[in-house]
mmCIF file of C-alpha atoms (C1' of nucleotides) in Angstrom:
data_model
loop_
_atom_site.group_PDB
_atom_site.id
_atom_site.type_symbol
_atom_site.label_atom_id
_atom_site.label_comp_id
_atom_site.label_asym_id
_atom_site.label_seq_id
_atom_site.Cartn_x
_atom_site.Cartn_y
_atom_site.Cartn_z
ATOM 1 C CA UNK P 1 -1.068 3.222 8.939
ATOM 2 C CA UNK P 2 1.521 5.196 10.904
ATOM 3 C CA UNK P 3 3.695 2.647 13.279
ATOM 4 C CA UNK P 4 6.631 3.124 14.165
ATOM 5 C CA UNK P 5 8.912 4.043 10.746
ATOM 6 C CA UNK P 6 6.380 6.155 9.443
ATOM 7 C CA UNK P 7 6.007 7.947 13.346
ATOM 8 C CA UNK P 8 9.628 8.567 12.940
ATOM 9 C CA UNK P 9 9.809 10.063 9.534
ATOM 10 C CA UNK P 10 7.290 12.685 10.296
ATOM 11 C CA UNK P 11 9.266 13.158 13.460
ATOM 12 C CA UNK P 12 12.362 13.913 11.817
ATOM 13 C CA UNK P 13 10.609 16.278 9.077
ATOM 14 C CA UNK P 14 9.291 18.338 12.042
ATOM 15 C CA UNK P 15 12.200 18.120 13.652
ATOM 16 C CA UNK P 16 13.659 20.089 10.506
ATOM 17 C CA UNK P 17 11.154 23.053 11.056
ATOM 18 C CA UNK P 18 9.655 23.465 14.614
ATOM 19 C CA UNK P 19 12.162 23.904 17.135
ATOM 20 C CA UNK P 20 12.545 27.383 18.252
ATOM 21 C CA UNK P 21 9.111 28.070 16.972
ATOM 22 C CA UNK P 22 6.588 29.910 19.064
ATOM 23 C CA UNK P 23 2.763 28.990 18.713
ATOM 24 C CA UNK P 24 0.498 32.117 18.303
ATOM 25 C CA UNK P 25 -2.558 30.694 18.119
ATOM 26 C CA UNK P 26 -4.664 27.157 18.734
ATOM 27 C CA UNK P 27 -7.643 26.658 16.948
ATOM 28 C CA UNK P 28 -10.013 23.280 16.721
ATOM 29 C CA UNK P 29 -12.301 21.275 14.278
ATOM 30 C CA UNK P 30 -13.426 18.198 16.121
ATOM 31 C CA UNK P 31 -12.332 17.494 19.214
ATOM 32 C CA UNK P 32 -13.656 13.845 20.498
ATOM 33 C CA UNK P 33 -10.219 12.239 19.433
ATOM 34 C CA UNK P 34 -8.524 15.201 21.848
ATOM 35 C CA UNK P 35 -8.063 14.843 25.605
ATOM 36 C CA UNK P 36 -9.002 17.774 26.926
ATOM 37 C CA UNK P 37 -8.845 20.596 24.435
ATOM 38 C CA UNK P 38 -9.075 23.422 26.801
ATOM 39 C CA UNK P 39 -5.674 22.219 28.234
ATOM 40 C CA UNK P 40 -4.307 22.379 25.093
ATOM 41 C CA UNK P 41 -5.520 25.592 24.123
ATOM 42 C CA UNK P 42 -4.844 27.096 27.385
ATOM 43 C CA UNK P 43 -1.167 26.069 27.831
ATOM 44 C CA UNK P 44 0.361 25.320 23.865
ATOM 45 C CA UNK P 45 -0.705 28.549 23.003
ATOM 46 C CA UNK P 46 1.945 31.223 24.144
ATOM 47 C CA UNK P 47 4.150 28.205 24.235
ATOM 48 C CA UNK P 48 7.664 27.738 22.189
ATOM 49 C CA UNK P 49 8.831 24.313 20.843
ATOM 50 C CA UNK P 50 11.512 23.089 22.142
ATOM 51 C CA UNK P 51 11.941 20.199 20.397
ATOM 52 C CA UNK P 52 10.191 17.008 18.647
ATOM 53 C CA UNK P 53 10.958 13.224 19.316
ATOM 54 C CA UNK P 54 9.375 9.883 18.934
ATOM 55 C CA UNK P 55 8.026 7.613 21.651
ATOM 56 C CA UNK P 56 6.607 4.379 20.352
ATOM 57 C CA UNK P 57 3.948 5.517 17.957
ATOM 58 C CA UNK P 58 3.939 8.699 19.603
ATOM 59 C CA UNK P 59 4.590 11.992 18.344
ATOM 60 C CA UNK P 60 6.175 14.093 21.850
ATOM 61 C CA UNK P 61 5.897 17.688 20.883
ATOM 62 C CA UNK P 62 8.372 19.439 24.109
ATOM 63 C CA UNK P 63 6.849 23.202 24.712
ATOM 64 C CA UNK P 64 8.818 25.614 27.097
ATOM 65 C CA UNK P 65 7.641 28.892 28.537
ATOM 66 C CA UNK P 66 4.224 28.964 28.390
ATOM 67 C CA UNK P 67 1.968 32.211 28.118
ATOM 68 C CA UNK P 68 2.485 32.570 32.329
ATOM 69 C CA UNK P 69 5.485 33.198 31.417
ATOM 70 C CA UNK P 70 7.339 31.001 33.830
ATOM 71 C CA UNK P 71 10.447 30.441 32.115
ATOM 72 C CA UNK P 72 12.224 26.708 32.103
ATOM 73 C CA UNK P 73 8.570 25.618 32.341
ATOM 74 C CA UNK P 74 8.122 22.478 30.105
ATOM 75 C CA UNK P 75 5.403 20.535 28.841
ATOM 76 C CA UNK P 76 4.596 18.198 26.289
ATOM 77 C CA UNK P 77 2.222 17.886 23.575
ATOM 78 C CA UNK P 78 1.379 14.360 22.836
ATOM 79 C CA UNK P 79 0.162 13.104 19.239
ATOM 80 C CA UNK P 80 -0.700 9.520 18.112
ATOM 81 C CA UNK P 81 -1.588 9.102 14.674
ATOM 82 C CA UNK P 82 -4.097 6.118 15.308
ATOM 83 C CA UNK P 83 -4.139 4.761 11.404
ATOM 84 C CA UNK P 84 -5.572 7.921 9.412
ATOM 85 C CA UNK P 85 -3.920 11.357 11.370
ATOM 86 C CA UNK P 86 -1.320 13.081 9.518
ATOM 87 C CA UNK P 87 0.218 16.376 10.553
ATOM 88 C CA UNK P 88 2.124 19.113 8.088
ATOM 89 C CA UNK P 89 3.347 21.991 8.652
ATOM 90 C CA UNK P 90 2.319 24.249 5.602
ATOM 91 C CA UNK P 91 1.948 28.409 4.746
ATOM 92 C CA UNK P 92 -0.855 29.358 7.018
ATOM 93 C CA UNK P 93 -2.370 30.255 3.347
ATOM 94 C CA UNK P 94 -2.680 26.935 2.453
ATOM 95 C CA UNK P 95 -6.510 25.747 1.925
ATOM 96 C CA UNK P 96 -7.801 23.476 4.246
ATOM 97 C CA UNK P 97 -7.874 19.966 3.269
ATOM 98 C CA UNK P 98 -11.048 18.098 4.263
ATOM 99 C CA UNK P 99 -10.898 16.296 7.818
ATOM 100 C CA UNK P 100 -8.290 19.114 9.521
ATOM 101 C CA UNK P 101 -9.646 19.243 12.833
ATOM 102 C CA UNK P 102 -6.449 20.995 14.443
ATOM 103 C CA UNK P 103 -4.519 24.025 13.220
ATOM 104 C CA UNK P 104 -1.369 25.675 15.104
ATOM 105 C CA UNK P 105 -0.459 28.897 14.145
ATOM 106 C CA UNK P 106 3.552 29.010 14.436
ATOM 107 C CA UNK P 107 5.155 32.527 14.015
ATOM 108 C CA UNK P 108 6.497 32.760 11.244
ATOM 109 C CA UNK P 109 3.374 32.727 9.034
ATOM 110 C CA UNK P 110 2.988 28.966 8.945
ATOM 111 C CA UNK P 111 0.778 26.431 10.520
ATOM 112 C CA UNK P 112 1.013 22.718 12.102
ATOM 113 C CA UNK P 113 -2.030 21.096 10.871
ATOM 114 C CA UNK P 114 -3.265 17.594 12.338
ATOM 115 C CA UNK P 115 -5.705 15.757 9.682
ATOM 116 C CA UNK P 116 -7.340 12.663 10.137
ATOM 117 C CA UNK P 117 -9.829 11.348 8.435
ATOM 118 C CA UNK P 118 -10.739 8.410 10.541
ATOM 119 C CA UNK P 119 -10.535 10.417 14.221
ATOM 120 C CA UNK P 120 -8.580 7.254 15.487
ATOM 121 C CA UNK P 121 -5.882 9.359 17.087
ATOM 122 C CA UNK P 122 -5.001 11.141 20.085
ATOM 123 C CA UNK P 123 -3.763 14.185 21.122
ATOM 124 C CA UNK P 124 -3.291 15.466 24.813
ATOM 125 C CA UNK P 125 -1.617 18.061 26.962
ATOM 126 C CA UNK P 126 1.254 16.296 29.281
ATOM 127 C CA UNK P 127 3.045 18.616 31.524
ATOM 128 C CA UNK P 128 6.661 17.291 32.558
ATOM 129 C CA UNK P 129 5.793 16.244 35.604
ATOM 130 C CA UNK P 130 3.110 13.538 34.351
ATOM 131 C CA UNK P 131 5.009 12.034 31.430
ATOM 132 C CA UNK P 132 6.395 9.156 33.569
ATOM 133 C CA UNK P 133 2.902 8.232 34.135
ATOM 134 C CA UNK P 134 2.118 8.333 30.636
ATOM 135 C CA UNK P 135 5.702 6.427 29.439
ATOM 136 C CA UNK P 136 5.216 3.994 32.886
ATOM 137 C CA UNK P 137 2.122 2.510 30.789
ATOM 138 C CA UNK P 138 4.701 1.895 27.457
ATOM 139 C CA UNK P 139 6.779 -1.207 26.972
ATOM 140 C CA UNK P 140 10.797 -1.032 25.248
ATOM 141 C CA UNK P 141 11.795 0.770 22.229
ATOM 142 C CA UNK P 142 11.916 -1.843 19.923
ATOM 143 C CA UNK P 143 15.090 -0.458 18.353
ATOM 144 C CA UNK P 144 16.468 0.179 21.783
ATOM 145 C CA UNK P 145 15.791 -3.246 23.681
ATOM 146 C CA UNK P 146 18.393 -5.672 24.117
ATOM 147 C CA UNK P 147 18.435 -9.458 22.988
ATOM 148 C CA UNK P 148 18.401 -10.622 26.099
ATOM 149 C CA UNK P 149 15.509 -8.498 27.201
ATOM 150 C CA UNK P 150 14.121 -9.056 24.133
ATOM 151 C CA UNK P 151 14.232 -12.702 25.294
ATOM 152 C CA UNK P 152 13.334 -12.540 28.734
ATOM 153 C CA UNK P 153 10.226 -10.134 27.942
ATOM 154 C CA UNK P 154 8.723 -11.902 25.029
ATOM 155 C CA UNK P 155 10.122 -15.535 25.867
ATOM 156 C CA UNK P 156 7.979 -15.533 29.260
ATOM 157 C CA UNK P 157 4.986 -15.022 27.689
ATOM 158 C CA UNK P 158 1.930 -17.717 26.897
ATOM 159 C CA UNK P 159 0.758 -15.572 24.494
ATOM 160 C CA UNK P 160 0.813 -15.906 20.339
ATOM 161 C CA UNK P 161 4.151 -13.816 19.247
ATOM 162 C CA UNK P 162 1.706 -11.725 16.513
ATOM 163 C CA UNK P 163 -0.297 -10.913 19.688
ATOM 164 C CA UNK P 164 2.823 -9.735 21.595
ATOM 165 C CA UNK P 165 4.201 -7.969 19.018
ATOM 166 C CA UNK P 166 1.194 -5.580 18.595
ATOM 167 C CA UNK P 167 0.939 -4.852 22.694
ATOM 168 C CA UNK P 168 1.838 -1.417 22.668
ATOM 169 C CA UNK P 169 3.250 -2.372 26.925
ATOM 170 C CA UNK P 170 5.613 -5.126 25.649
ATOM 171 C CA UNK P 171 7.440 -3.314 22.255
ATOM 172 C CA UNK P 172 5.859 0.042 21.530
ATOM 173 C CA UNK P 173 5.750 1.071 17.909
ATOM 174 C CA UNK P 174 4.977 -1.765 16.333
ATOM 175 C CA UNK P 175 1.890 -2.208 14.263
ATOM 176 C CA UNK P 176 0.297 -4.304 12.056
ATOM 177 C CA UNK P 177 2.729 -4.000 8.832
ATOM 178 C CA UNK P 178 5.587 -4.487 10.941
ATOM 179 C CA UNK P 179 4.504 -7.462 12.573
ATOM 180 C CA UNK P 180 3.915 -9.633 10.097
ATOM 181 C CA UNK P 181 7.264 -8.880 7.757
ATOM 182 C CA UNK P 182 9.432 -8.872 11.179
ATOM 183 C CA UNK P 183 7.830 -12.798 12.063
ATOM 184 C CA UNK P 184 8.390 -13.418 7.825
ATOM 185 C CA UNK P 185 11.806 -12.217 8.046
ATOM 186 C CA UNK P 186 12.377 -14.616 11.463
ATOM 187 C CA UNK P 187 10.609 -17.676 9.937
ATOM 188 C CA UNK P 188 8.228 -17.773 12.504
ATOM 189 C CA UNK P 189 4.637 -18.064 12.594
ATOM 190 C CA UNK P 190 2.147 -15.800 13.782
ATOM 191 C CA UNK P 191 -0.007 -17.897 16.049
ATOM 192 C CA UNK P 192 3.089 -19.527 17.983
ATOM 193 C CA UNK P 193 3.083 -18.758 22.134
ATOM 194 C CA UNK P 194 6.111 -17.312 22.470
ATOM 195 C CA UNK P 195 7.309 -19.201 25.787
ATOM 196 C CA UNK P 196 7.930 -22.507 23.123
ATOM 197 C CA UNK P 197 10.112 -20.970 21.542
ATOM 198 C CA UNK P 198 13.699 -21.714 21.751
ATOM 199 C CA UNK P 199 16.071 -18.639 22.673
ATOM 200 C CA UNK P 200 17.846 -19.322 18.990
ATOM 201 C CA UNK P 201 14.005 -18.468 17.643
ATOM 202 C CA UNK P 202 13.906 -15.314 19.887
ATOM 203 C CA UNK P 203 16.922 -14.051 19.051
ATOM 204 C CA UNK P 204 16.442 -14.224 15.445
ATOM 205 C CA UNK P 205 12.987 -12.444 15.852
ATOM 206 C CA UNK P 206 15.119 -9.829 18.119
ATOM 207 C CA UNK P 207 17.040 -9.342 14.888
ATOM 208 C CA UNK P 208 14.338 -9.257 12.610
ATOM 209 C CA UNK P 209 12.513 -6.681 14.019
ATOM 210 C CA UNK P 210 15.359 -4.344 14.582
ATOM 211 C CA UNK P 211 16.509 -4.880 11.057
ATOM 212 C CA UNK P 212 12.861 -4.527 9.453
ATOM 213 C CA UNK P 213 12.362 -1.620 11.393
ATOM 214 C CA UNK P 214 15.943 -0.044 10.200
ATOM 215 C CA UNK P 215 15.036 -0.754 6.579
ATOM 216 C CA UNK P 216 11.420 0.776 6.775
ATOM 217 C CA UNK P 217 12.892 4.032 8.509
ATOM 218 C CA UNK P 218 15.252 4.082 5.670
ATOM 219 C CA UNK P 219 12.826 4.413 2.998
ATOM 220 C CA UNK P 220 10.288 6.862 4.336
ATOM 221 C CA UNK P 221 7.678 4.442 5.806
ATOM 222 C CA UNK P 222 5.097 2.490 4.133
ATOM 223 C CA UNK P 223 2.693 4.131 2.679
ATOM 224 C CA UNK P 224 -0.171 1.707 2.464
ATOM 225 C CA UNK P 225 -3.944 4.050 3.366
ATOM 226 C CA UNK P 226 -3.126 7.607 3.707
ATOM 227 C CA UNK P 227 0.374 7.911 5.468
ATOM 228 C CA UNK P 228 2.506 10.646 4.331
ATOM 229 C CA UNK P 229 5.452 12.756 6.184
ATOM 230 C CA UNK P 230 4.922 16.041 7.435
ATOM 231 C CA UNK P 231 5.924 17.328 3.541
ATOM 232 C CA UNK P 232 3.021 15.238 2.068
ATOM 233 C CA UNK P 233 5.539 13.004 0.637
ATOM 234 C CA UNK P 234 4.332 9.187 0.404
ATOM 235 C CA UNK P 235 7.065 6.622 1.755
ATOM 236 C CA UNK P 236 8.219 3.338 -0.213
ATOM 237 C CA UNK P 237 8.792 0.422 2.373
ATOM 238 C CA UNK P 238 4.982 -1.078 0.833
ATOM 239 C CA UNK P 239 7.111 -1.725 -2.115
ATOM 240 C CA UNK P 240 9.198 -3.993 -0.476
ATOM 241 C CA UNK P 241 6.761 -5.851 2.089
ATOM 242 C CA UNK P 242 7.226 -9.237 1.829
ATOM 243 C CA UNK P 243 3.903 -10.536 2.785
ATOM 244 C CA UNK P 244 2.075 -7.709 4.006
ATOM 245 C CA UNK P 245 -1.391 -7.364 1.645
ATOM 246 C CA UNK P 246 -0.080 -9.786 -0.512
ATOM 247 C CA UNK P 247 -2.439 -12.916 -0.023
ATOM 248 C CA UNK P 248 -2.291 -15.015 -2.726
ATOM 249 C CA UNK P 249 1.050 -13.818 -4.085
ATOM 250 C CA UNK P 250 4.066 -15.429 -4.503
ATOM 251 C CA UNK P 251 6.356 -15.846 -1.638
ATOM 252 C CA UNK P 252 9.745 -14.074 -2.417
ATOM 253 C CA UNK P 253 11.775 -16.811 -0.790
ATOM 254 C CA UNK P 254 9.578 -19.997 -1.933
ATOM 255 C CA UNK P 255 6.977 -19.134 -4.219
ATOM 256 C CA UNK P 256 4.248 -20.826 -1.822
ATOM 257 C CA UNK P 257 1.163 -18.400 -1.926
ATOM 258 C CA UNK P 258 0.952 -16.079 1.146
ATOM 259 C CA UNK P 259 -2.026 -16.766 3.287
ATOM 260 C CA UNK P 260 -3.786 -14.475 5.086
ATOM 261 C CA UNK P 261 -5.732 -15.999 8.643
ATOM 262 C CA UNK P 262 -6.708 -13.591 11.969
ATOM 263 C CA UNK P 263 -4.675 -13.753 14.944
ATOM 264 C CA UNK P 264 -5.605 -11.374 18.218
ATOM 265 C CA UNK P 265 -8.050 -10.035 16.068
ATOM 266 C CA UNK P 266 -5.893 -8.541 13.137
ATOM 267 C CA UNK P 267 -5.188 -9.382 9.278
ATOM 268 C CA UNK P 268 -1.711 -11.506 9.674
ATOM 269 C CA UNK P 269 -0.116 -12.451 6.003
ATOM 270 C CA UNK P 270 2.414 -15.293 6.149
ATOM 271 C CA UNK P 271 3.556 -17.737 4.265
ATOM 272 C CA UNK P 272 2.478 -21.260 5.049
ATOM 273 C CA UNK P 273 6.035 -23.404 3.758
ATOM 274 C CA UNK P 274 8.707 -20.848 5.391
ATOM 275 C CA UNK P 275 6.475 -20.120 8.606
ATOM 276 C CA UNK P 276 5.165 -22.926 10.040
ATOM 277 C CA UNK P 277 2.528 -23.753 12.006
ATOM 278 C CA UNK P 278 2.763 -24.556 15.462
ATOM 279 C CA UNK P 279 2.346 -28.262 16.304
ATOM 280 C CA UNK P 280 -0.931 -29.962 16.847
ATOM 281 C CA UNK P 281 -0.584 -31.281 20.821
ATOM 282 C CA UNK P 282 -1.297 -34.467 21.283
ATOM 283 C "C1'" DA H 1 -2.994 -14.482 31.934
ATOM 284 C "C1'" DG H 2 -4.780 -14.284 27.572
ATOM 285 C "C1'" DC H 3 -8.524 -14.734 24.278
ATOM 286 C "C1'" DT H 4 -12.598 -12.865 21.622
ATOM 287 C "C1'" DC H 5 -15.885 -9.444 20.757
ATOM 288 C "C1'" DT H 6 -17.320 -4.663 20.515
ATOM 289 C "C1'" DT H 7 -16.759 0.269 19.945
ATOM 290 C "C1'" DC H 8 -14.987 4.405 17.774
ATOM 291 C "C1'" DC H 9 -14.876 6.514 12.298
ATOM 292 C "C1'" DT H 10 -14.777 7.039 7.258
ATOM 293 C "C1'" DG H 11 -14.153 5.707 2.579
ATOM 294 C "C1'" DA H 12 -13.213 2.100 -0.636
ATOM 295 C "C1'" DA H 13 -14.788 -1.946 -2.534
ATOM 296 C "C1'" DA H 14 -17.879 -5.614 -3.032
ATOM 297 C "C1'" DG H 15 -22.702 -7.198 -3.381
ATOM 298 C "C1'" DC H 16 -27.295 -6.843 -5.167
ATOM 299 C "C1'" DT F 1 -26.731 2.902 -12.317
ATOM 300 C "C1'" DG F 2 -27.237 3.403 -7.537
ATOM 301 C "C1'" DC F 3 -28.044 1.981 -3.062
ATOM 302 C "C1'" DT F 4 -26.593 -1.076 0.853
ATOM 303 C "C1'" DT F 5 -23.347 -3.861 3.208
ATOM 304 C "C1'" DT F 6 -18.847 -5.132 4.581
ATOM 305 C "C1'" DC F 7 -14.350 -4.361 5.859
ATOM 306 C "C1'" DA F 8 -9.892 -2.339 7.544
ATOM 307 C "C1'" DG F 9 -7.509 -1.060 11.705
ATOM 308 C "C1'" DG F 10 -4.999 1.059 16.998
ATOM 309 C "C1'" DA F 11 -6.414 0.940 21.372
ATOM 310 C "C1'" DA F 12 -9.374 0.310 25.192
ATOM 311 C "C1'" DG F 13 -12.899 -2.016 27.722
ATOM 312 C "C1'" DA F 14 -16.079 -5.929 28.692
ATOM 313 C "C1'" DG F 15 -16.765 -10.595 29.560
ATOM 314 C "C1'" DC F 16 -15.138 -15.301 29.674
#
DNA sequence: AGCTCTTCCTGAAAGC
DNA sequence: TGCTTTCAGGAAGAGC
């Protein structure tokens, strides 16, 4: 599932081909993942891109002079993958693989496409003047945060740090996959509230995530499900999860099997000797 | 405040 | 073989 390495991959292949790019035409499949399609078609149409950029797992899409023609006028086109969506930008020849439910004609004879199987994303029409609500609802760049914000915003918390690390209005980007190898890498267990932890413990989670996050972006993403980049290409990160989908596998550092339980509702691997347990109150 | 359960959707995999 | 059931998961909302 696109989180945040894989959001950022296929933000830095469209990066290499939209900007500057003026969008002829907006036509739709399905619409029930979209917030208000008429918006979109209405004011992205006409539109020019002015440039691409990642927020959390969000895909910001910046458009300038609309059809109106009032120059300097910006607005954003939002995308969120959900687990499923992918979006290329291919020869408007291309056939249309199954599940394409959005299609933006660029000019120069090629089109965005958004595909997604599942219909667990989003996509919505922000003009500028809105986007602080929309960000105001987001938590810290997890690559961007400080330690000691880090520590202050996750260390004050009762809740379990798997828990934390998935609400989107604490760290956004951060999914399932990243979760779990960023609390492997910092030793810790899923199920722990946060607020016993000692700062030592937060910081090292700080540095976990940042690093895990860093390594994933480096090779292309995970590509566990569907995810590919906006050139179709798969990433490689799975290869190296640690305990991610690998219950009953060998632990890299101990050999223990990796365990998979639920916590806040989700799959979390870990592995029961180098992440333990919180302690049983008495 | 934080937890669990449910909903959305499809396809893969397991069960019979 | 073929049909049915179960499950995965990001986010939001309900209810406790």
């Amino acid at each position: 599932m696109p989180e945040l390495p894989e959001v950022e991959t296929v933000v830095r292949g469209l990066q290499a081909s939209l900007p500057g790019r003026a969008v002829t035409e907006v036509r739709f499949g399905k619409t029930d993942f979209v917030d208000d399609a008429g918006a979109i078609e209405e004011h992205v149409q006409g539109s020019r891109i002015a440039g691409v950029e990642r927020m959390g797992k969000f895909i910001r899409v910046k458009l300038s002079g609309n059809r109106l023609g009032e120059p300097g006028h910006l607005a954003n086109l939002m995308i969120h993958l959900g687990m499923t969506g992918q979006l290329k930008v291919v020869p408007a020849a291309e056939p249309v693989v199954a599940h394409t439910h959005v299609f933006f004609a660029l000019d120069d004879g090629r089109e965005l496409r958004y595909t997604d199987i599942r219909r667990f994303g989003r996509m919505g029409f922000v003009p500028e003047g809105e986007l602080e609500d929309f960000t105001g609802e987001l938590g810290k760049e997890p690559l961007e945060i400080r330690a000691e914000e880090f520590c202050e915003r996750i260390g004050s918390r009762r809740a379990r740090l798997k828990a934390l690390l998935l609400d989107q209005s604490v760290l956004r980007g951060i999914g399932n996959i990243y979760a779990d190898e960023s609390l492997f890498r910092a030793k810790l267990h899923p199920a722990r509230i946060a607020a016993n932890l000692p700062r030592r413990k937060l910081l090292d989670l700080h540095r976990a995530v940042r690093e895990i996050l860093l390594e994933a972006i480096r090779h292309r993403g995970s590509s566990v499900s569907d995810y590919v980049d906006s050139d179709g290409n798969r990433g490689e990160f799975q290869l190296r999860h640690r305990v991610y989908q690998r219950e009953g596998k060998p632990c890299h550092r101990c050999k223990s099997k990796i365990r998979r339980i639920i916590v806040a509702g989700r799959s979390s691997h870990y592995c029961p000797h180098c992440q333990l347990p919180p302690r049983k109150k008495r």
